[in-house]
Amino acid sequence: MAGGGGSERAGAGGLLPPLCRQHRRKESRERLSVCSKLCYAVGGAPYQITGCALGFFLQIYLLDVAQLDAFYASIILFVGRAWDAITDPMVGFFISKSSWTCFGRLMPWIIFSTPFAVISYILIWFVPDISRGQVMWYLVFYCVFQTLVTCFHVPYSALTMFISREQSERDSATAYRMTVEVLGTVLGTAIQGQIVGKADTPCIESPLFFGMTNSSVALEELNMTHDTGSLTDTRNAYMIAAGVIGGLYILCALILWAGVREKRESSELQSDEPVSFFQGLRLVMNHGAYIKLIAGFLFTSLGFMLLEGNFALFCTYTLGFRNEFQNILLAIMLSATLTIPFWQWFLTRFGKKTAVYVGISSAIPFLIMVAVLDSNLIVTYIVAVAAGISVAAAFLLPWSMLPDVVDDFKLQHPGSHGHEAIFFSFYVFFTKFTSGVSLGISTLSLDFAGYQTRGCSQPSEVNFTLKMLVSAAPVVLILLGLLLFKLYPIDEEKRRKNKKALQDLRGESNSSSESDNTELASIV
């Protein structure tokens, strides 16, 4: 193609061999080395490592280590996640207005936000020695960190389009990235869980156990006589884990900066005229397939987020596995990591809608089992592995199905270009916002049930609420999401027709153009 055109021009001038050699040398320079792809992939780890640590451990940390009231903890979790959702389009807008520098246009955002992000992340896990203002401390630094990590991850995601002109090279780099990001989720769970799990977090027996009528006086007396050394050790363990993760954050950013060169000429390949953001948003939100896909995944994602945010508390109090919960969480993430290749094979063999039904629904019987059966460590590990299998499907399938929606949109609006970022960014926006809602509602529910900070055990109402949050509520939400997927119109036959229609529309005789969307999804 490009080589053919070059050959014809060279033949006209009698200089075919030199120009062919020159073209081949230029083409080889466009190829990314394995080292560059690895350096690029490493840049995706900080977002996943910190996100996993916060998702699994922040709630139990605020309640039992920082000893905040459950009502205030719910506010921190909800506002922080909601703010994180809002910052994505904000940061994307400011990045689009940035000018090129000697380091590129995206890389300065990544590098200069890193040290401040690490500092704010560490301060999230620090218990300030102040009687008032703790709620504002965690709220401020949680929101600051979410803003700064967005300043890292949004330009990093966009960097894919600036590392090479070759779509195949970008797809290959994305495959490296997704592998490292999945490993990052395991790493974040392992580092945080194993370091914190070695500390013996002290608990306080219920005042009713001692026959005391004034619970506030009883708690005060118990706090005065209880050895606080173990609590200090637990707080130090959280700080050590934050320091290790912060160090990895900086190391990954440096590797990304040293090993990846942002190419300005790659961005100049785009020939489409800029489109109005609000006009594009209106078109996207009126696209039925997108709304149905988003609605289905919002319900299923909300179910898994409830499970993620409350599983540590459920294992600690309802099941009584205070010293095992970090290993159970690690089993979930390892199971998810190891089964992603299986779901990739499954969706290519049986179709994406079938993969949704089988993969996501596979968690339902095990979620019911863990709530109905008596506390049993072996059963809990089995449930953890099964939940990880479904988590893998829930992690993979949205990013595999969104490109199909984009293709369907292009066929219905052939004259409208440049809206791909809206599809992906607003899926992330809705997911993060619902994550904040789920954590806020669940923590608030625990407050209403009478959650006792640092209690060795919880009232029966709290245990019942935790069962609802990790079993009944996720099951109902997953079932609602699967019902909504019935309305999703793009099955395998429709997808193949769209592919053929797009090829005809673009005047293509081969399937290379699919690498822009569906091949990328397959790699993910």
Coordinates of C-alpha atoms in Angstrom, one line a residue:
M1 CA 0.0 0.0 0.0
A2 CA 2.2 2.8 1.1
G3 CA 5.1 0.8 -0.2
G4 CA 3.3 0.2 -3.5
G5 CA 2.7 3.9 -3.9
G6 CA 6.4 4.6 -3.2
S7 CA 7.4 2.0 -5.7
E8 CA 5.4 3.6 -8.5
R9 CA 6.9 7.0 -7.8
A10 CA 10.3 5.5 -7.6
G11 CA 9.9 3.7 -10.9
A12 CA 9.0 6.9 -12.7
G13 CA 12.3 8.4 -11.6
G14 CA 14.4 5.3 -12.1
L15 CA 15.3 5.2 -8.4
L16 CA 13.3 2.2 -7.2
P17 CA 15.9 0.3 -5.1
P18 CA 17.1 3.3 -3.0
L19 CA 13.6 4.6 -2.3
C20 CA 12.3 1.1 -1.4
R21 CA 15.2 0.7 1.0
Q22 CA 14.5 4.1 2.5
H23 CA 10.8 3.3 2.9
R24 CA 11.7 0.0 4.7
R25 CA 14.1 1.8 7.0
K26 CA 11.4 4.4 7.9
E27 CA 8.8 1.6 8.4
S28 CA 11.2 -0.2 10.7
R29 CA 11.7 3.0 12.7
E30 CA 7.9 3.1 13.3
R31 CA 8.0 -0.2 15.0
L32 CA 8.1 -0.1 18.8
S33 CA 10.7 -2.2 20.5
V34 CA 9.7 -4.7 23.2
C35 CA 11.5 -2.5 25.7
S36 CA 9.4 0.5 24.7
K37 CA 6.2 -1.5 25.0
L38 CA 7.1 -2.8 28.4
C39 CA 8.0 0.7 29.6
Y40 CA 4.7 2.0 28.3
A41 CA 2.8 -0.9 29.9
V42 CA 4.4 -0.3 33.3
G43 CA 2.8 3.2 33.3
G44 CA -0.6 1.6 33.7
A45 CA 0.3 -0.1 37.0
P46 CA 0.0 2.9 39.5
Y47 CA -3.6 3.5 38.7
Q48 CA -4.6 -0.1 39.3
I49 CA -2.3 -0.7 42.4
T50 CA -3.6 2.4 44.2
G51 CA -7.2 1.8 43.1
C52 CA -7.2 -1.8 44.4
A53 CA -5.7 -0.8 47.7
L54 CA -8.3 2.0 48.2
G55 CA -11.2 -0.1 46.9
F56 CA -10.6 -3.0 49.3
F57 CA -9.2 -1.4 52.4
L58 CA -10.2 2.3 52.7
Q59 CA -13.6 1.6 54.2
I60 CA -12.3 -0.7 57.0
Y61 CA -9.4 1.6 57.5
L62 CA -11.6 4.7 58.1
L63 CA -13.9 2.7 60.4
D64 CA -11.5 0.6 62.5
V65 CA -8.2 2.4 62.3
A66 CA -9.0 6.0 61.9
Q67 CA -12.1 5.3 64.0
L68 CA -14.4 7.6 62.2
D69 CA -18.1 7.5 62.6
A70 CA -19.7 5.4 59.8
F71 CA -21.8 8.3 58.7
Y72 CA -18.7 10.5 58.1
A73 CA -16.9 7.6 56.5
S74 CA -19.8 7.2 54.0
I75 CA -19.5 10.9 53.1
I76 CA -15.8 10.6 52.5
L77 CA -16.2 7.6 50.3
F78 CA -19.1 9.0 48.3
V79 CA -17.7 12.5 47.7
G80 CA -14.3 11.1 46.9
R81 CA -15.5 8.8 44.2
A82 CA -18.0 11.3 42.8
W83 CA -15.3 13.9 42.6
D84 CA -13.1 11.3 40.9
A85 CA -15.8 10.9 38.2
I86 CA -16.1 14.6 37.7
T87 CA -12.4 15.2 37.3
D88 CA -12.1 12.9 34.2
P89 CA -13.8 15.1 31.7
M90 CA -12.3 18.2 33.4
V91 CA -8.8 17.0 33.1
G92 CA -9.4 15.8 29.6
F93 CA -10.6 19.2 28.6
F94 CA -7.5 21.0 30.0
I95 CA -5.2 18.4 28.5
S96 CA -6.8 19.1 25.1
K97 CA -5.9 22.7 25.5
S98 CA -2.3 22.0 26.5
S99 CA 0.6 23.1 24.2
W100 CA 3.5 20.9 23.1
T101 CA 6.7 21.1 25.1
C102 CA 10.1 19.6 24.8
F103 CA 8.8 16.6 26.7
G104 CA 5.6 16.4 24.7
R105 CA 2.1 17.4 25.5
L106 CA 0.9 14.5 27.7
M107 CA 4.1 13.5 29.5
P108 CA 4.5 16.8 31.6
W109 CA 1.0 16.0 33.1
I110 CA 2.2 12.5 34.0
I111 CA 5.6 13.5 35.5
F112 CA 4.6 16.7 37.4
S113 CA 1.5 15.2 39.0
T114 CA 3.3 12.1 40.2
P115 CA 5.2 13.4 43.4
F116 CA 2.1 15.3 44.6
A117 CA -0.1 12.3 43.9
V118 CA 2.2 10.1 46.0
I119 CA 2.3 12.6 48.9
S120 CA -1.5 12.9 49.0
Y121 CA -1.9 9.1 48.7
I122 CA 0.4 8.6 51.8
L123 CA -1.5 11.2 53.7
I124 CA -4.8 9.3 53.1
W125 CA -3.4 6.5 55.3
F126 CA -2.1 8.8 58.0
V127 CA -4.0 9.3 61.2
P128 CA -3.6 13.0 62.3
D129 CA -3.3 13.7 66.0
I130 CA -6.1 16.2 66.0
S131 CA -9.4 16.0 67.9
R132 CA -11.3 17.8 65.2
G133 CA -10.9 18.0 61.5
Q134 CA -10.2 14.4 60.8
V135 CA -13.1 14.1 58.5
M136 CA -11.9 17.1 56.5
W137 CA -8.4 15.7 56.5
Y138 CA -9.4 12.5 54.7
L139 CA -12.0 14.2 52.5
V140 CA -9.5 16.7 51.2
F141 CA -6.6 14.4 50.6
Y142 CA -8.8 11.7 49.1
C143 CA -10.2 14.2 46.6
V144 CA -6.8 15.7 46.0
F145 CA -5.3 12.3 45.2
Q146 CA -8.2 11.4 42.9
T147 CA -7.6 14.6 41.0
L148 CA -3.9 14.0 40.7
V149 CA -4.2 10.3 39.7
T150 CA -6.6 11.5 37.0
C151 CA -3.9 13.9 35.8
F152 CA -1.7 10.8 35.5
H153 CA -4.1 8.3 34.0
V154 CA -6.1 10.4 31.5
P155 CA -3.0 11.5 29.6
Y156 CA -1.5 8.1 30.0
S157 CA -4.5 6.5 28.3
A158 CA -4.4 9.1 25.5
L159 CA -0.6 8.4 25.1
T160 CA -1.5 5.3 23.1
M161 CA -2.3 7.4 20.1
F162 CA 1.1 9.2 20.3
I163 CA 3.6 6.4 20.6
S164 CA 3.4 5.1 17.0
R165 CA 1.6 5.7 13.7
E166 CA 1.1 2.0 13.2
Q167 CA -2.2 0.7 14.6
S168 CA -0.8 -2.8 15.0
E169 CA 2.0 -1.4 17.1
R170 CA -0.5 0.6 19.3
D171 CA -2.6 -2.6 19.7
S172 CA 0.5 -4.6 20.7
A173 CA 1.5 -2.0 23.2
T174 CA -2.1 -2.0 24.6
A175 CA -1.9 -5.8 25.0
Y176 CA 1.3 -5.3 27.2
R177 CA -0.5 -2.6 29.1
M178 CA -3.6 -4.6 30.0
T179 CA -1.4 -7.5 31.1
V180 CA 0.5 -5.2 33.5
E181 CA -2.7 -3.5 34.7
V182 CA -4.2 -6.9 35.6
L183 CA -1.0 -7.8 37.5
G184 CA -1.2 -4.4 39.2
T185 CA -4.5 -5.3 40.7
V186 CA -3.0 -8.4 42.2
L187 CA 0.1 -6.4 43.4
G188 CA -2.0 -3.7 45.1
T189 CA -4.1 -6.3 46.9
A190 CA -1.0 -8.3 47.9
I191 CA 1.1 -5.4 49.1
Q192 CA -1.6 -3.7 51.1
G193 CA -3.1 -7.0 52.4
Q194 CA 0.0 -8.8 53.4
I195 CA 1.6 -5.8 55.2
V196 CA -1.5 -4.8 57.0
G197 CA -2.5 -8.4 57.7
K198 CA 0.7 -8.9 59.8
A199 CA -0.4 -6.3 62.2
D200 CA -2.8 -7.4 65.0
T201 CA -5.5 -4.8 65.0
P202 CA -6.9 -4.6 68.5
C203 CA -10.7 -4.8 69.1
I204 CA -13.0 -3.8 71.9
E205 CA -15.5 -6.2 73.4
S206 CA -19.1 -5.0 73.3
P207 CA -20.1 -3.1 76.5
L208 CA -23.1 -5.4 76.7
F209 CA -20.8 -8.3 77.2
F210 CA -19.8 -6.8 80.6
G211 CA -23.4 -6.0 81.5
M212 CA -22.8 -2.2 81.3
T213 CA -25.8 0.0 80.6
N214 CA -24.0 3.2 79.6
S215 CA -22.2 2.2 76.4
S216 CA -20.4 5.5 76.0
V217 CA -18.9 5.4 79.5
A218 CA -18.0 1.7 79.0
L219 CA -16.2 2.4 75.7
E220 CA -14.3 5.3 77.3
E221 CA -13.2 3.1 80.2
L222 CA -12.2 0.3 77.9
N223 CA -10.2 2.7 75.7
M224 CA -8.4 3.9 78.8
T225 CA -7.4 0.5 79.9
H226 CA -6.9 -1.2 76.5
D227 CA -3.4 -1.5 75.2
T228 CA -3.1 1.0 72.3
G229 CA 0.2 -0.4 71.1
S230 CA -1.4 -2.8 68.7
L231 CA -3.5 0.0 67.2
T232 CA -0.3 2.0 66.7
D233 CA 1.3 -1.0 65.0
T234 CA -1.7 -1.3 62.7
R235 CA -1.5 2.4 61.8
N236 CA 2.2 2.1 61.1
A237 CA 1.5 -1.0 58.9
Y238 CA -0.9 1.1 56.8
M239 CA 1.7 3.8 56.5
I240 CA 4.4 1.3 55.4
A241 CA 2.1 -0.2 52.8
A242 CA 1.3 3.4 51.5
G243 CA 5.1 4.1 51.4
V244 CA 5.8 0.9 49.4
I245 CA 2.9 1.6 46.9
G246 CA 4.0 5.3 46.6
G247 CA 7.5 4.1 45.8
L248 CA 6.2 1.8 43.1
Y249 CA 4.1 4.7 41.7
I250 CA 7.2 6.9 41.3
L251 CA 9.3 4.0 39.9
C252 CA 6.6 3.2 37.3
A253 CA 6.3 6.9 36.3
L254 CA 10.1 7.2 35.8
I255 CA 10.2 4.0 33.7
L256 CA 7.4 5.4 31.6
W257 CA 9.2 8.7 31.1
A258 CA 12.5 7.1 30.4
G259 CA 11.3 4.4 28.0
V260 CA 8.5 6.1 26.0
R261 CA 8.8 9.0 23.5
E262 CA 5.7 10.9 22.7
K263 CA 5.6 11.5 18.9
R264 CA 4.0 14.7 17.8
E265 CA 3.7 13.6 14.2
S266 CA 1.4 10.8 15.2
S267 CA -1.2 13.3 16.3
E268 CA -1.0 15.1 13.0
L269 CA -2.4 12.1 11.2
Q270 CA -5.9 13.0 12.3
S271 CA -7.6 14.8 9.5
D272 CA -11.1 15.2 11.0
E273 CA -12.2 18.7 11.9
P274 CA -12.8 19.3 15.6
V275 CA -16.3 18.6 16.7
S276 CA -18.5 20.3 19.2
F277 CA -18.3 18.4 22.5
F278 CA -21.9 19.0 23.4
Q279 CA -23.2 18.1 20.0
G280 CA -21.2 14.9 20.1
L281 CA -22.5 14.2 23.6
R282 CA -26.1 14.6 22.5
L283 CA -25.6 12.2 19.6
V284 CA -23.9 9.6 21.8
M285 CA -26.5 9.8 24.5
N286 CA -29.2 9.3 21.9
H287 CA -27.6 6.1 20.6
G288 CA -29.8 3.3 21.9
A289 CA -27.2 0.5 21.9
Y290 CA -24.8 2.6 24.0
I291 CA -27.5 3.5 26.6
K292 CA -28.6 -0.2 26.9
L293 CA -25.0 -1.4 27.2
I294 CA -24.2 1.3 29.8
A295 CA -27.3 0.5 31.8
G296 CA -26.6 -3.2 31.9
F297 CA -23.0 -2.8 33.0
L298 CA -23.9 -0.1 35.6
F299 CA -26.1 -2.5 37.5
T300 CA -23.7 -5.4 37.3
S301 CA -20.7 -3.2 38.1
L302 CA -22.6 -1.8 41.1
G303 CA -23.2 -5.3 42.4
F304 CA -19.5 -6.2 42.2
M305 CA -18.5 -2.8 43.7
L306 CA -20.7 -3.5 46.7
L307 CA -19.0 -6.9 47.1
E308 CA -15.5 -5.3 46.8
G309 CA -16.1 -2.5 49.2
N310 CA -17.7 -4.6 52.0
F311 CA -16.0 -8.0 51.6
A312 CA -13.2 -7.1 54.1
L313 CA -15.8 -6.2 56.8
F314 CA -17.9 -9.2 55.9
C315 CA -14.9 -11.6 56.4
T316 CA -13.8 -9.9 59.6
Y317 CA -17.1 -9.7 61.4
T318 CA -19.8 -11.8 59.9
L319 CA -17.6 -14.8 59.0
G320 CA -15.1 -14.2 61.8
F321 CA -12.0 -14.5 59.7
R322 CA -10.2 -11.4 61.1
N323 CA -6.7 -12.7 60.3
E324 CA -7.6 -14.3 56.9
F325 CA -9.5 -11.6 55.0
Q326 CA -6.3 -10.3 53.2
N327 CA -5.6 -13.8 51.9
I328 CA -9.2 -14.2 50.7
L329 CA -9.0 -10.9 48.9
L330 CA -5.8 -12.0 47.2
A331 CA -7.5 -15.2 46.1
I332 CA -10.2 -13.2 44.4
M333 CA -7.7 -11.1 42.4
L334 CA -5.5 -14.1 41.5
S335 CA -8.5 -15.9 40.2
A336 CA -9.5 -12.9 38.2
T337 CA -6.1 -12.6 36.7
L338 CA -5.7 -16.2 35.7
T339 CA -9.1 -16.5 34.1
I340 CA -9.0 -13.4 31.8
P341 CA -7.4 -15.5 29.0
F342 CA -10.2 -18.0 29.4
W343 CA -12.9 -15.4 29.0
Q344 CA -11.1 -13.9 26.0
W345 CA -11.2 -17.3 24.4
F346 CA -14.8 -17.8 25.4
L347 CA -16.1 -14.6 24.0
T348 CA -14.4 -15.2 20.7
R349 CA -15.8 -18.8 20.5
F350 CA -19.3 -18.3 21.8
G351 CA -19.9 -14.5 21.4
K352 CA -19.9 -11.6 23.8
K353 CA -23.5 -11.6 24.9
T354 CA -23.2 -15.3 25.8
A355 CA -20.0 -14.5 27.7
V356 CA -21.9 -11.8 29.7
Y357 CA -24.6 -14.2 30.7
V358 CA -22.3 -17.1 31.6
G359 CA -19.5 -15.1 33.1
I360 CA -21.3 -12.6 35.3
S361 CA -24.1 -14.9 36.4
S362 CA -21.6 -17.6 37.5
A363 CA -21.1 -15.6 40.8
I364 CA -24.7 -15.8 41.8
P365 CA -24.9 -19.3 43.4
F366 CA -21.7 -18.8 45.3
L367 CA -22.8 -15.4 46.6
I368 CA -26.0 -17.0 47.9
M369 CA -24.0 -19.9 49.4
V370 CA -21.7 -17.7 51.4
A371 CA -24.6 -15.9 53.0
V372 CA -26.8 -19.0 53.7
L373 CA -24.2 -21.6 54.9
D374 CA -22.5 -21.4 58.3
S375 CA -19.1 -19.7 58.5
N376 CA -16.6 -22.0 56.8
L377 CA -13.1 -21.0 55.7
I378 CA -12.9 -23.6 52.8
V379 CA -16.3 -22.5 51.5
T380 CA -15.2 -18.8 51.7
Y381 CA -12.1 -19.5 49.6
I382 CA -14.3 -21.4 47.0
V383 CA -16.6 -18.4 46.9
A384 CA -13.6 -16.0 46.5
V385 CA -12.2 -18.0 43.6
A386 CA -15.7 -18.1 41.9
A387 CA -16.2 -14.4 42.5
G388 CA -12.8 -13.7 40.9
I389 CA -13.9 -15.6 37.8
S390 CA -16.9 -13.4 37.4
V391 CA -14.8 -10.3 38.2
A392 CA -12.5 -11.2 35.3
A393 CA -15.6 -11.3 33.0
A394 CA -16.9 -8.0 34.3
F395 CA -13.5 -6.4 33.9
L396 CA -13.0 -7.6 30.3
L397 CA -16.4 -7.5 28.7
P398 CA -17.2 -3.7 28.8
W399 CA -14.0 -2.8 27.0
S400 CA -14.6 -5.6 24.5
M401 CA -18.2 -4.5 23.7
L402 CA -17.8 -0.7 23.7
P403 CA -15.9 -0.8 20.3
D404 CA -18.9 -2.6 18.8
V405 CA -21.2 0.2 19.9
V406 CA -18.8 2.7 18.4
D407 CA -18.9 0.8 15.1
D408 CA -22.7 0.7 15.2
F409 CA -22.7 4.5 15.8
K410 CA -20.4 5.2 12.9
L411 CA -22.8 3.3 10.5
Q412 CA -25.8 5.3 11.7
H413 CA -23.9 8.6 11.6
P414 CA -21.4 8.2 8.8
G415 CA -20.9 12.0 8.6
S416 CA -20.0 12.5 12.2
H417 CA -16.5 11.8 13.4
G418 CA -14.3 12.1 16.5
H419 CA -16.8 11.0 19.2
E420 CA -14.9 7.8 20.3
A421 CA -13.5 9.5 23.4
I422 CA -17.0 10.4 24.6
F423 CA -18.1 6.8 24.5
F424 CA -15.2 5.6 26.7
S425 CA -14.9 8.6 29.0
F426 CA -18.6 8.7 29.9
Y427 CA -18.6 4.9 30.6
V428 CA -15.7 5.6 33.0
F429 CA -17.6 8.6 34.5
F430 CA -20.8 6.6 35.2
T431 CA -18.8 3.7 36.6
K432 CA -16.9 5.8 39.0
F433 CA -20.0 7.7 40.1
T434 CA -21.9 4.5 40.8
S435 CA -18.9 3.3 42.7
G436 CA -19.2 6.3 45.0
V437 CA -22.9 5.8 45.4
S438 CA -22.4 2.1 46.3
L439 CA -19.7 2.8 48.9
G440 CA -21.6 5.8 50.4
I441 CA -24.9 3.9 50.7
S442 CA -23.3 0.7 52.1
T443 CA -21.3 2.6 54.8
L444 CA -24.4 4.6 55.7
S445 CA -26.4 1.4 56.0
L446 CA -23.8 0.1 58.5
D447 CA -24.2 3.3 60.5
F448 CA -28.0 2.9 60.7
A449 CA -27.5 -0.8 61.7
G450 CA -25.4 0.3 64.7
Y451 CA -21.8 -0.4 63.6
Q452 CA -19.4 -0.4 66.5
T453 CA -15.9 1.0 65.7
R454 CA -13.1 -1.4 66.6
G455 CA -15.6 -3.9 68.0
C456 CA -14.5 -7.5 68.3
S457 CA -18.0 -8.4 67.2
Q458 CA -20.9 -6.5 65.8
P459 CA -24.6 -6.5 66.6
S460 CA -26.8 -8.9 64.7
E461 CA -28.2 -6.0 62.7
V462 CA -24.8 -5.2 61.3
N463 CA -24.0 -8.8 60.4
F464 CA -27.4 -9.0 58.6
T465 CA -26.6 -5.7 56.8
L466 CA -23.2 -7.0 55.7
K467 CA -24.9 -10.2 54.3
M468 CA -27.3 -8.1 52.3
L469 CA -24.4 -5.9 51.0
V470 CA -22.2 -8.8 49.8
S471 CA -24.9 -11.3 48.8
A472 CA -28.6 -10.3 48.3
A473 CA -27.9 -6.8 46.9
P474 CA -25.2 -7.9 44.4
V475 CA -27.4 -10.8 43.3
V476 CA -30.4 -8.6 42.6
L477 CA -28.3 -6.0 40.8
I478 CA -26.6 -8.6 38.7
L479 CA -29.9 -10.1 37.7
L480 CA -31.3 -6.6 36.8
G481 CA -28.2 -6.0 34.7
L482 CA -28.6 -9.3 32.9
L483 CA -32.2 -8.5 32.1
L484 CA -31.2 -5.2 30.6
F485 CA -28.6 -7.0 28.4
K486 CA -31.6 -8.7 26.8
L487 CA -32.4 -5.4 25.2
Y488 CA -28.8 -4.9 23.9
P489 CA -29.2 -5.2 20.1
I490 CA -25.6 -6.1 19.0
D491 CA -25.2 -9.8 18.9
E492 CA -22.6 -11.7 16.9
E493 CA -24.6 -11.6 13.7
K494 CA -25.2 -7.9 14.0
R495 CA -21.5 -7.3 14.8
R496 CA -20.4 -9.2 11.6
K497 CA -22.8 -7.2 9.5
N498 CA -21.6 -4.0 11.0
K499 CA -18.0 -5.0 10.2
K500 CA -18.8 -5.8 6.6
A501 CA -20.8 -2.6 6.2
L502 CA -17.9 -0.5 7.6
Q503 CA -15.5 -2.2 5.3
D504 CA -17.7 -1.4 2.4
L505 CA -18.2 2.2 3.6
R506 CA -14.5 2.7 3.8
G507 CA -13.8 0.9 0.5
E508 CA -11.7 -1.8 2.2
S509 CA -11.1 -5.3 0.8
N510 CA -9.5 -6.7 3.9
S511 CA -10.2 -6.7 7.6
S512 CA -7.3 -4.6 8.7
S513 CA -9.5 -1.7 9.7
E514 CA -11.1 -3.8 12.4
S515 CA -7.9 -3.4 14.4
D516 CA -9.0 0.1 15.3
N517 CA -11.8 -1.3 17.4
T518 CA -12.5 -5.0 17.7
E519 CA -9.0 -6.3 17.5
L520 CA -8.0 -3.9 20.3
A521 CA -11.0 -5.3 22.3
S522 CA -9.7 -8.8 21.7
I523 CA -6.3 -7.9 22.9
V524 CA -7.8 -6.4 26.1

